[in-house]
mmCIF file of C-alpha atoms in Angstrom:
data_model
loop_
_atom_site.group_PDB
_atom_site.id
_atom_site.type_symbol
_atom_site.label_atom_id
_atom_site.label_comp_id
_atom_site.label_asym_id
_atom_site.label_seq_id
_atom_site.Cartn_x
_atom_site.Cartn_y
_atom_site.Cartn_z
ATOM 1 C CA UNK B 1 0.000 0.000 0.000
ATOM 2 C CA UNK B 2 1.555 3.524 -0.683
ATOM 3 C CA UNK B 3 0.998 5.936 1.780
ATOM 4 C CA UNK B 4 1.317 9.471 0.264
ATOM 5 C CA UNK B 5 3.076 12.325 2.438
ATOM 6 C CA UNK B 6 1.446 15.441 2.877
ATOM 7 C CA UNK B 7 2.953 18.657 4.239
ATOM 8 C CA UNK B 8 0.689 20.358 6.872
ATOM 9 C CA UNK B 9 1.722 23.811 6.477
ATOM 10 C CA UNK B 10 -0.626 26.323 8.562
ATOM 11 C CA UNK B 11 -2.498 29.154 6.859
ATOM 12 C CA UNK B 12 -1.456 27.782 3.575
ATOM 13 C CA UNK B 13 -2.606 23.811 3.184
ATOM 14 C CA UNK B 14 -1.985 20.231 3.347
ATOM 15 C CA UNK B 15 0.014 19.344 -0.056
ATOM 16 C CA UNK B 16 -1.372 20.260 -3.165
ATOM 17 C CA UNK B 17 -4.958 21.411 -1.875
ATOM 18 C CA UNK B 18 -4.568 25.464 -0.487
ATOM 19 C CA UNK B 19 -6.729 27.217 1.617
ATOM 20 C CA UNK B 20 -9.095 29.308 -0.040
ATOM 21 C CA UNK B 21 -8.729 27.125 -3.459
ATOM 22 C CA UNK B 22 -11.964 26.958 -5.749
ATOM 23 C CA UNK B 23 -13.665 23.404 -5.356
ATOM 24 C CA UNK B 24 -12.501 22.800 -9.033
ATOM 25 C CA UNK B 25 -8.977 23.942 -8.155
ATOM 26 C CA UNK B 26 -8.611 21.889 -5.306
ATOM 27 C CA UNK B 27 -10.699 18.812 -7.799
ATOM 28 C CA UNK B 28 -7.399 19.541 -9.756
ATOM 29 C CA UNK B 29 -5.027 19.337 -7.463
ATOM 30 C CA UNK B 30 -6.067 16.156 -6.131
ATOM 31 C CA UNK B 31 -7.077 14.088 -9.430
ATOM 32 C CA UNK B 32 -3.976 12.103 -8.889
ATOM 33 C CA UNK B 33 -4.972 11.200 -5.776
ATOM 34 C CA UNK B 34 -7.822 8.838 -7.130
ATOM 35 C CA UNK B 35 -11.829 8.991 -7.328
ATOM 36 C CA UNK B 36 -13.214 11.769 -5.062
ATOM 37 C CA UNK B 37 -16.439 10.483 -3.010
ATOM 38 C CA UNK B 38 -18.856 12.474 -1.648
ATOM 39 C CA UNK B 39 -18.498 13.404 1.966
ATOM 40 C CA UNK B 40 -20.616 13.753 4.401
ATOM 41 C CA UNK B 41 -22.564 16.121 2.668
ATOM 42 C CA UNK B 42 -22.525 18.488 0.111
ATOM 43 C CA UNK B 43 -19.886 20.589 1.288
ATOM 44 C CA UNK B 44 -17.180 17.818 1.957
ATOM 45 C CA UNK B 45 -15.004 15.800 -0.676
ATOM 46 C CA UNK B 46 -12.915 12.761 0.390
ATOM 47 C CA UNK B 47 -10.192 11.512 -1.396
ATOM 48 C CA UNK B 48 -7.334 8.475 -0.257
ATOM 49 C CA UNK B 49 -10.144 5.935 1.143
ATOM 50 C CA UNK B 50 -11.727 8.620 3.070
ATOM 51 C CA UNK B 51 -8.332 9.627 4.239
ATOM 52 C CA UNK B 52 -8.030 13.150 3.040
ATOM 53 C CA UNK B 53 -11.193 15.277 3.468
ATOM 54 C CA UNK B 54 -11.484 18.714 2.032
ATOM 55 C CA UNK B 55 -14.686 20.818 2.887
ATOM 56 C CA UNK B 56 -16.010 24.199 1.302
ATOM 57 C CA UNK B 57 -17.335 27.069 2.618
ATOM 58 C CA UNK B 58 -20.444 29.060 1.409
ATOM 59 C CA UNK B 59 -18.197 30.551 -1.386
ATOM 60 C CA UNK B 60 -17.560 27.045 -2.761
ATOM 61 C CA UNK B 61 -13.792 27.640 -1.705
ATOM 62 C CA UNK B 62 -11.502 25.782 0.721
ATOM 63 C CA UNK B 63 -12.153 26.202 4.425
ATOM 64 C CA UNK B 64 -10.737 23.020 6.271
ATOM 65 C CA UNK B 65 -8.787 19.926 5.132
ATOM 66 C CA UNK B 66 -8.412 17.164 7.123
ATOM 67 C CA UNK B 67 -6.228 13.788 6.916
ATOM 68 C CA UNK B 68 -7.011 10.345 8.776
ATOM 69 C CA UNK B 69 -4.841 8.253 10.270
ATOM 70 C CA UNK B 70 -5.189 4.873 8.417
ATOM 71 C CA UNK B 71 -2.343 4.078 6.033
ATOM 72 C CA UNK B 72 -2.765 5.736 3.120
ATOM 73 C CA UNK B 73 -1.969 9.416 4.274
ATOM 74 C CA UNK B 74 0.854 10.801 6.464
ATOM 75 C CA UNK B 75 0.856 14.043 8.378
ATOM 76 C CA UNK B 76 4.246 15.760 7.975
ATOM 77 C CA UNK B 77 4.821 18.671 10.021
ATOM 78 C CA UNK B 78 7.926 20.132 9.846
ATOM 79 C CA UNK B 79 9.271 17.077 9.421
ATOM 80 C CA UNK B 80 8.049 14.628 11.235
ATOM 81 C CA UNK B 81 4.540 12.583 10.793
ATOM 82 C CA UNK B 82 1.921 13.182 13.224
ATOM 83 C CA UNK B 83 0.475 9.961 12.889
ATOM 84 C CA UNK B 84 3.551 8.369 13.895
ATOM 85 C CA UNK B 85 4.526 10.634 17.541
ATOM 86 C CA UNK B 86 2.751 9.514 20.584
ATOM 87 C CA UNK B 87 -0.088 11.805 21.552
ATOM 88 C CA UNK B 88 2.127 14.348 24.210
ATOM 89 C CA UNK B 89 4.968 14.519 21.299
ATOM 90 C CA UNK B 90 2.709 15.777 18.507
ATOM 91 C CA UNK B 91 1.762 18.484 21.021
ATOM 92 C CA UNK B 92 5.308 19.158 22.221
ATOM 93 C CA UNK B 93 6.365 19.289 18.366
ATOM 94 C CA UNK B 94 3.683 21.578 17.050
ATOM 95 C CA UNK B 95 3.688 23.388 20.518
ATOM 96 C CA UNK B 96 7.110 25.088 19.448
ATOM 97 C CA UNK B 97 5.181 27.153 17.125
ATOM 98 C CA UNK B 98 2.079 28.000 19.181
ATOM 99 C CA UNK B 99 0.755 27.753 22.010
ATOM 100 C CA UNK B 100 -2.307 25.109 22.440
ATOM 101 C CA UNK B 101 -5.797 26.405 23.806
ATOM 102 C CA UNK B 102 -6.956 24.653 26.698
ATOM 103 C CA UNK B 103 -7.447 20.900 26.651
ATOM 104 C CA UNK B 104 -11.158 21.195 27.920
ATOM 105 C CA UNK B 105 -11.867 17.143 26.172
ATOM 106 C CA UNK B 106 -10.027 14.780 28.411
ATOM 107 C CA UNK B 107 -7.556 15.013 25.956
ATOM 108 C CA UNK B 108 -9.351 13.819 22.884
ATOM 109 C CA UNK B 109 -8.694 17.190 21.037
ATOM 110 C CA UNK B 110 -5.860 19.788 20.693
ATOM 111 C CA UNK B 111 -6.262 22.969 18.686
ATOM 112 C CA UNK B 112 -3.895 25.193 18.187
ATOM 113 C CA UNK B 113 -5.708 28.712 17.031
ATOM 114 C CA UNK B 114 -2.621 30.631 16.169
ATOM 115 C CA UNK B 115 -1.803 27.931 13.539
ATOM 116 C CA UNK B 116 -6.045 27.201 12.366
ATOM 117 C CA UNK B 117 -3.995 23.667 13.297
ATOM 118 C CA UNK B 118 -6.696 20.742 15.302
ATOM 119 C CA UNK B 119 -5.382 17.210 16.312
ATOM 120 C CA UNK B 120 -8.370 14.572 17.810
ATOM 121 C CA UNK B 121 -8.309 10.886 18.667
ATOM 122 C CA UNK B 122 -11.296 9.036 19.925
ATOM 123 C CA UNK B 123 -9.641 7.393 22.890
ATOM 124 C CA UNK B 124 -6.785 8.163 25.254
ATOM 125 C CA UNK B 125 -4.026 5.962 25.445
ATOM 126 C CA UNK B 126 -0.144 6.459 27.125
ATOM 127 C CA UNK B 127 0.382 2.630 26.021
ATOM 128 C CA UNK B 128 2.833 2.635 22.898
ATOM 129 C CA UNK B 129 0.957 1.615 19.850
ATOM 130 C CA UNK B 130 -2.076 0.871 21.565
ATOM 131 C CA UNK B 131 -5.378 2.712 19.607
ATOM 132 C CA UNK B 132 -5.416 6.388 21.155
ATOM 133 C CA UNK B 133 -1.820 6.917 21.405
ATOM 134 C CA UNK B 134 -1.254 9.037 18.939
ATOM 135 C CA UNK B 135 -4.128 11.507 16.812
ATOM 136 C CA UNK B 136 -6.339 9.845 14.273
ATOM 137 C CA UNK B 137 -7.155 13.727 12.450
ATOM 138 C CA UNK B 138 -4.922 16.177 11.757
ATOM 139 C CA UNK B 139 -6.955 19.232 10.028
ATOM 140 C CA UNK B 140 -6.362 22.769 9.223
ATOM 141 C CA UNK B 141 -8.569 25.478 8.490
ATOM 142 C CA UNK B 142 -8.750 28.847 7.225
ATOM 143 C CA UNK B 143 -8.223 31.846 9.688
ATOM 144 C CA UNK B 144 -11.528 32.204 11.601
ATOM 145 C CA UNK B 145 -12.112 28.852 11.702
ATOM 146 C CA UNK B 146 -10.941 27.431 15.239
ATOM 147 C CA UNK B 147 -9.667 30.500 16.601
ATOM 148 C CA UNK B 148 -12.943 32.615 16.829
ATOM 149 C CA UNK B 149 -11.656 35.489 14.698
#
């Protein structure tokens, strides 16, 4: 199975789909990428297996992308895959760029809304490799989006 690599790069995008793209721009940048299926509704496009989720705004333009832990997709940020780092790491790692608001979900969610950056897992797990130990989502939005503005 190939697992494609995608650079999480805040206010910008997660590899070849930007924020703020047209829906047949970011259709375009992702027609390598195999069939789109409809998401969840209208608004949402999934690509990857339902790994790589890219959801419009009113304006038929880019507003949040979002990748799934699962095989097909990697997270890189700065480097390193967020999938991969336990949990606390992924924090630590994005944490040297911004500062996390308060962890108000057991732990289940991290957003960082300096970066429009979320992480989420279902469960919450210390126990290496065990489901819950690291993020299953990484997704970024456009500024407004998690941070209120």
């Amino acid at each position: 199975m190939q697992v494609h690599a995608f650079q999480v790069v805040p206010h910008v995008g997660v590899g070849p789909v930007k924020l703020g793209m047209s829906r047949q721009e970011a259709r375009q940048a992702m027609a390598g990428f195999g069939e789109m299926q409809q998401g969840r509704n209208s608004q949402e496009e999934d690509y990857l297996s339902r790994n790589f989720r890219v959801a419009f705004d009113s304006t038929d333009t880019v507003e949040f992308i979002e990748l799934s832990a699962g095989g097909t997709v990697a997270a890189v940020y700065k480097g390193s895959n967020l999938f991969e780092l336990a949990a606390a790491e992924a924090v630590k790692w994005i944490g040297q760029d911004a500062t996390p608001a308060p962890e108000t979900e057991g732990g289940h969610t991290y957003t960082f809304p300096d970066l429009e950056l979320s992480l989420w897992r279902s469960q919450v797990s210390s126990a290496r490799r065990r489901e819950g130990w690291s993020f299953q989502t990484v997704a970024l939005a456009k500024w407004g989006y998690f941070n209120g503005a």
